[in-house]
Coordinates of N, CA and C in Angstrom, one line a residue:
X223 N 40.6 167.6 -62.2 CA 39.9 167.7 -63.5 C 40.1 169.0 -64.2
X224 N 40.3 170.1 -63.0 CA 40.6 171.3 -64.1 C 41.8 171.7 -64.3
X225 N 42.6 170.7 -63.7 CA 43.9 171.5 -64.2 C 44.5 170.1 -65.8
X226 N 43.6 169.7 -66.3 CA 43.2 168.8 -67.3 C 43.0 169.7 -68.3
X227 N 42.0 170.8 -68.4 CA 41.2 171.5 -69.2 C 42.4 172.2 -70.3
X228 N 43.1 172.8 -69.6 CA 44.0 173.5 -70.4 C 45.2 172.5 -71.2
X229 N 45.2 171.0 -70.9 CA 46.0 170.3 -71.7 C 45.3 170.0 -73.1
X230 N 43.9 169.7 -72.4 CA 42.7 169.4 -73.5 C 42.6 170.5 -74.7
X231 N 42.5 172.0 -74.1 CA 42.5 172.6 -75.1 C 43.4 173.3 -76.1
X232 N 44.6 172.9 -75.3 CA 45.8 172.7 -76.4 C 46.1 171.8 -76.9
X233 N 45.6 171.0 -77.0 CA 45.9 169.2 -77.8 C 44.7 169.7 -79.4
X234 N 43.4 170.0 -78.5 CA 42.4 170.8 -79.6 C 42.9 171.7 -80.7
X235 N 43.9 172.7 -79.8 CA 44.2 174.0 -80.8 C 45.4 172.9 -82.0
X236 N 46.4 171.9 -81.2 CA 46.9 171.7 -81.9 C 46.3 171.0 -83.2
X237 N 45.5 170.1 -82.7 CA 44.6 169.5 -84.0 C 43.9 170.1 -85.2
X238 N 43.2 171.4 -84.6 CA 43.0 172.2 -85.5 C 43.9 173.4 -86.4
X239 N 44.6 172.9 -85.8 CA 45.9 173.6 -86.8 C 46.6 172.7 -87.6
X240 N 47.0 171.3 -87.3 CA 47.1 170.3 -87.9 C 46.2 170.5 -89.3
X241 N 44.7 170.2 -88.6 CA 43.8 169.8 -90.3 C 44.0 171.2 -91.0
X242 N 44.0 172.8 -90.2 CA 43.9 173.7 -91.2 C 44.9 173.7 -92.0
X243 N 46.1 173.2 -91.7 CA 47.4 173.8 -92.6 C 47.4 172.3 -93.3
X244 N 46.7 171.0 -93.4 CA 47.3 169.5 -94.2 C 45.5 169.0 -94.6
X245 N 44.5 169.9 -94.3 CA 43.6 169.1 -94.4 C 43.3 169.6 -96.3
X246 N 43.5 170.5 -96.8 CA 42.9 170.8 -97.8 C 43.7 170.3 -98.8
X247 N 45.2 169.7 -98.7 CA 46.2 168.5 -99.5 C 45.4 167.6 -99.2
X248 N 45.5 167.3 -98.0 CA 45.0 165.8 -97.9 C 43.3 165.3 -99.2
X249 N 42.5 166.6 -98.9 CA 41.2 166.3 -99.6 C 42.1 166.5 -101.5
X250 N 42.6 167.4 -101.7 CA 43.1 167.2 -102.6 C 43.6 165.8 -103.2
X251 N 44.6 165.4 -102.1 CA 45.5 164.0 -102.9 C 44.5 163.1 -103.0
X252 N 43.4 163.3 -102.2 CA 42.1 162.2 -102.1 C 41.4 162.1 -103.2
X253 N 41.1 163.5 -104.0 CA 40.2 163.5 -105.2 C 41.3 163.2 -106.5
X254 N 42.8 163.4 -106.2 CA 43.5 162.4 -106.9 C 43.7 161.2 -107.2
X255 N 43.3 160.7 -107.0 CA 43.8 159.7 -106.4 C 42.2 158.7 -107.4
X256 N 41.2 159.2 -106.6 CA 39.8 158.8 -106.8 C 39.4 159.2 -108.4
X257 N 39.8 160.1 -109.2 CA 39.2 160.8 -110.3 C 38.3 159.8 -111.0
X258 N 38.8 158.5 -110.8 CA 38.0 157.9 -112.1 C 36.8 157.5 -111.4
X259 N 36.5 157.6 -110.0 CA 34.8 157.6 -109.8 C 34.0 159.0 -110.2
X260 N 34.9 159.9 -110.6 CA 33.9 161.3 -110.0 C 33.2 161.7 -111.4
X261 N 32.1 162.2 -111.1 CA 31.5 162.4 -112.2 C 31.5 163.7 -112.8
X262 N 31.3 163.9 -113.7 CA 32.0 165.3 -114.2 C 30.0 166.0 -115.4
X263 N 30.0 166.8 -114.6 CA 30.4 168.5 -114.2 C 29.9 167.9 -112.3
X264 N 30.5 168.0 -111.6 CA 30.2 167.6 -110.2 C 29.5 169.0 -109.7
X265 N 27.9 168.7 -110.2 CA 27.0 169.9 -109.7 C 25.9 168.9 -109.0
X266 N 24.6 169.6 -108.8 CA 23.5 169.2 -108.1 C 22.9 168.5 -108.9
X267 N 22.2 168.7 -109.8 CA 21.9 167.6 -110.8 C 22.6 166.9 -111.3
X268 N 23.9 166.7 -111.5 CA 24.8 165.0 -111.8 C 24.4 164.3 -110.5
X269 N 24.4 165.1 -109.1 CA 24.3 163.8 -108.1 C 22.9 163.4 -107.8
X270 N 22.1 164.3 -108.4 CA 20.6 164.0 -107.8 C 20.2 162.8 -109.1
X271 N 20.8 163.0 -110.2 CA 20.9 162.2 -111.7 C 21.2 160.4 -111.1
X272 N 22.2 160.6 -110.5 CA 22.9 159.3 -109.8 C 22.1 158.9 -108.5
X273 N 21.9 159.5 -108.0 CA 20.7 159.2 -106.4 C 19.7 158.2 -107.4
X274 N 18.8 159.1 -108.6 CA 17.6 158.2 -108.8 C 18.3 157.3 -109.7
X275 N 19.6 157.7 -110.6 CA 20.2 155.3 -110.9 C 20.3 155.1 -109.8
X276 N 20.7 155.3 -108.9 CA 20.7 154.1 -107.7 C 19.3 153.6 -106.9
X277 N 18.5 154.7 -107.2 CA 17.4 154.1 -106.8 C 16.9 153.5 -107.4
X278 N 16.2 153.1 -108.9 CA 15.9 152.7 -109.7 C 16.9 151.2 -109.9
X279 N 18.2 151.3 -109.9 CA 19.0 150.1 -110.3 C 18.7 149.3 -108.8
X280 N 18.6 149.7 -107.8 CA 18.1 148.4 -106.8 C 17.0 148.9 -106.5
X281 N 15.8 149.1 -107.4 CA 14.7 148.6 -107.5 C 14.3 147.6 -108.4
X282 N 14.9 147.3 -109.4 CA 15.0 147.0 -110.6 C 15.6 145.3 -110.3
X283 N 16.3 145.3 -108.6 CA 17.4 143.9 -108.7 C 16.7 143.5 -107.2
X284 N 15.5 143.9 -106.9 CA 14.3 143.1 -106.4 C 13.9 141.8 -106.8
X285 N 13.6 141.2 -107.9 CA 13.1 140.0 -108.7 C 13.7 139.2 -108.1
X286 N 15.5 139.6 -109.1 CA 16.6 138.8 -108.4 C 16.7 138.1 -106.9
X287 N 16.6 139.0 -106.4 CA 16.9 138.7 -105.3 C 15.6 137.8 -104.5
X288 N 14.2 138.3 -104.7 CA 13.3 137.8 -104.2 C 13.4 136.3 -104.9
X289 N 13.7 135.7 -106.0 CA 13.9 134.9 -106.7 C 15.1 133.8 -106.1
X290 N 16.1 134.8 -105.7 CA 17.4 133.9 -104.9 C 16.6 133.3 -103.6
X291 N 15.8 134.0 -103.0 CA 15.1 133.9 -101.4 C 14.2 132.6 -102.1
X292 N 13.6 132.5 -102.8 CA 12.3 131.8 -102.9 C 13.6 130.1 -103.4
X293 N 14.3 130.8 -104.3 CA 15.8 129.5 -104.2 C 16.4 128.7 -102.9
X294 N 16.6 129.9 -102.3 CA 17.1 128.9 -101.4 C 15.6 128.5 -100.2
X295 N 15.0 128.5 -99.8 CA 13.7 128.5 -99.3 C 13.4 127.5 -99.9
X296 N 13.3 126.9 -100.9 CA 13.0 125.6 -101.5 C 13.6 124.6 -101.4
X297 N 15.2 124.7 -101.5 CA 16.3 124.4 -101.0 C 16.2 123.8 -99.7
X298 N 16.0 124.4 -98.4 CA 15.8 124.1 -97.3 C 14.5 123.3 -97.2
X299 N 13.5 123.5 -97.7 CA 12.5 123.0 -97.3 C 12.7 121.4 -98.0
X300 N 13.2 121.3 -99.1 CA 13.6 120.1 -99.9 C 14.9 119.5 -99.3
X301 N 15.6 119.8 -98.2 CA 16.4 119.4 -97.3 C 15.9 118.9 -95.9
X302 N 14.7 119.3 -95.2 CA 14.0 119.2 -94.3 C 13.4 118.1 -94.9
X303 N 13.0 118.1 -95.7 CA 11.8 116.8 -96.4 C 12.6 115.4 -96.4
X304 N 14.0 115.5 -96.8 CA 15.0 114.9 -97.1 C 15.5 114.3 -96.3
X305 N 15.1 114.8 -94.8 CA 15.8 114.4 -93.4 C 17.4 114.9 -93.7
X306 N 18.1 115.7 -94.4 CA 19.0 115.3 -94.7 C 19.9 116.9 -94.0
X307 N 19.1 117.5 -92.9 CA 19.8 118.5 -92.9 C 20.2 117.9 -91.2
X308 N 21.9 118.4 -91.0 CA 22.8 117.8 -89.9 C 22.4 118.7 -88.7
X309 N 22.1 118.2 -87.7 CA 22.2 118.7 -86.6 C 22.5 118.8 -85.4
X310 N 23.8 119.2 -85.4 CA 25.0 118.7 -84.3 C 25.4 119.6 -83.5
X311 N 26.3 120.0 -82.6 CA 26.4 120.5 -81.5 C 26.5 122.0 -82.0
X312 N 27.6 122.0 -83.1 CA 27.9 123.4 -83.9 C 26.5 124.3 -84.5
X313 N 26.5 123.2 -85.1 CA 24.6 123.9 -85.9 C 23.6 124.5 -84.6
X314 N 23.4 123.8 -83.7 CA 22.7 124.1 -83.0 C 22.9 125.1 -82.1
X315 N 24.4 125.2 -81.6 CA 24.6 126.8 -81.3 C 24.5 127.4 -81.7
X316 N 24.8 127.6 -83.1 CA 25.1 128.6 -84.2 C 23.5 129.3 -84.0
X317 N 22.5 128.5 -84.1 CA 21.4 129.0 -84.2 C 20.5 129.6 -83.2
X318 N 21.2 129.1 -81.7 CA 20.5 129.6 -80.7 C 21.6 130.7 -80.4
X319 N 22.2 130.9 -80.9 CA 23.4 132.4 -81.0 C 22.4 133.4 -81.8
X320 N 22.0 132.7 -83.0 CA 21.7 134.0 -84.0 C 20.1 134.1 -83.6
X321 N 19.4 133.1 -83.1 CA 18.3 133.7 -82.1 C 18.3 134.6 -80.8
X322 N 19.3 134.9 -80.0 CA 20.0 135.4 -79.1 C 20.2 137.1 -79.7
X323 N 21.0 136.8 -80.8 CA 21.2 138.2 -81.5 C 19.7 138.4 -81.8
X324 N 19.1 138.1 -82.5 CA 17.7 138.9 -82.8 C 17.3 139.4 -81.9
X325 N 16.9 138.6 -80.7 CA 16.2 138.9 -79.7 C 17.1 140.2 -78.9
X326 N 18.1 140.9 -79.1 CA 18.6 141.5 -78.5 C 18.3 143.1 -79.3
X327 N 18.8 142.7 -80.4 CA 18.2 143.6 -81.6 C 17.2 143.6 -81.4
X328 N 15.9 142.8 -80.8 CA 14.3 143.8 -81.0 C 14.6 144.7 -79.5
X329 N 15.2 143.6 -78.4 CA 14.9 145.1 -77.0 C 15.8 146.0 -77.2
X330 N 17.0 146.3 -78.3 CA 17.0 147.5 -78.2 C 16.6 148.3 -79.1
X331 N 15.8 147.7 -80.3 CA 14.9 148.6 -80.6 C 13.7 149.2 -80.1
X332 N 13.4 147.9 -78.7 CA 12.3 148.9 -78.5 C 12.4 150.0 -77.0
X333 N 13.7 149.1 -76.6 CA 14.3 150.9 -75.9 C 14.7 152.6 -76.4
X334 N 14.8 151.7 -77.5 CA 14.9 153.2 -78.7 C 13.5 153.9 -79.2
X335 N 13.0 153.1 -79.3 CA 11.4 153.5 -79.4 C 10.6 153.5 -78.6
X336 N 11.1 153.2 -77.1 CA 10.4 154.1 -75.7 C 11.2 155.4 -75.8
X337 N 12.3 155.6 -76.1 CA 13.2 156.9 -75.7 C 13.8 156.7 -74.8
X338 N 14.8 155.6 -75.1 CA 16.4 155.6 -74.2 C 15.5 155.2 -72.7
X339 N 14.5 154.8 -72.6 CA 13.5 154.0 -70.7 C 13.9 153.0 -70.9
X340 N 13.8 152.1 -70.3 CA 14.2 150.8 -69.7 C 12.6 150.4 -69.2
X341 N 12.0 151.2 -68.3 CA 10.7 151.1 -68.0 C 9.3 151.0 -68.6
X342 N 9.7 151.5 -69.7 CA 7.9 151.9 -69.9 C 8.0 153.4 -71.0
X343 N 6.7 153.2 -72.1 CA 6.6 154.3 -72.4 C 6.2 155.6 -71.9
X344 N 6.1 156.8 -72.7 CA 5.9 158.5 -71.8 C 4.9 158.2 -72.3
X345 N 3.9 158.5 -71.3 CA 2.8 158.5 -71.5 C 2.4 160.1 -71.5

């Protein structure tokens, strides 16, 4: 393992000589390239100006959306009523798959919110 170290830290040096002498083109050809997103005078108040449209524009596209949810939610429920929703080998995996994912998604959130234990909270 140590006679590793010194390959490692020349692969490092070489990397960082790489980005110092092509990284500041590269960001360059990048903001070429990009101009017509950037906003111009590019200071702290144009971006803090654009933070609150973006906050404000999907606060704003809430309705919509709660609107789309209460759509299709009606939809389903007027398909359930209907007998008319299929339930075949595909469907039914599909759903005990994406109950599988949930359930996986809450224990590891709440191994994340014990702190990385498996066991039990710190008391």
């Amino acid at each position: 393992m140590a006679s590793k170290l010194p390959q490692l830290q020349s692969k490092a040096s070489q990397a960082s000589e790489f980005l110092i002498k092509n990284g500041s083109a590269y960001i360059k050809q990048l903001l070429e390239d990009n101009k017509q997103h950037i906003k111009d005078p590019p200071n702290i108040e144009t971006c803090q100006l654009l933070a609150k449209q973006l906050f404000y524009t999907r606060l704003a596209s809430i309705p919509n959306r709660v609107d789309a949810f209460w759509k299709e939610l009606d939809g389903l429920k007027q398909s359930l009523k209907n007998r008319e929703l299929e339930m075949n080998l595909d469907n039914a995996g599909l759903a005990a798959l994406f109950g599988v994912e949930c359930f996986a998604w809450f224990c590891g959130g709440e191994i994340i919110g014990r702190g990385f234990t498996i066991t039990g909270y710190h008391v």
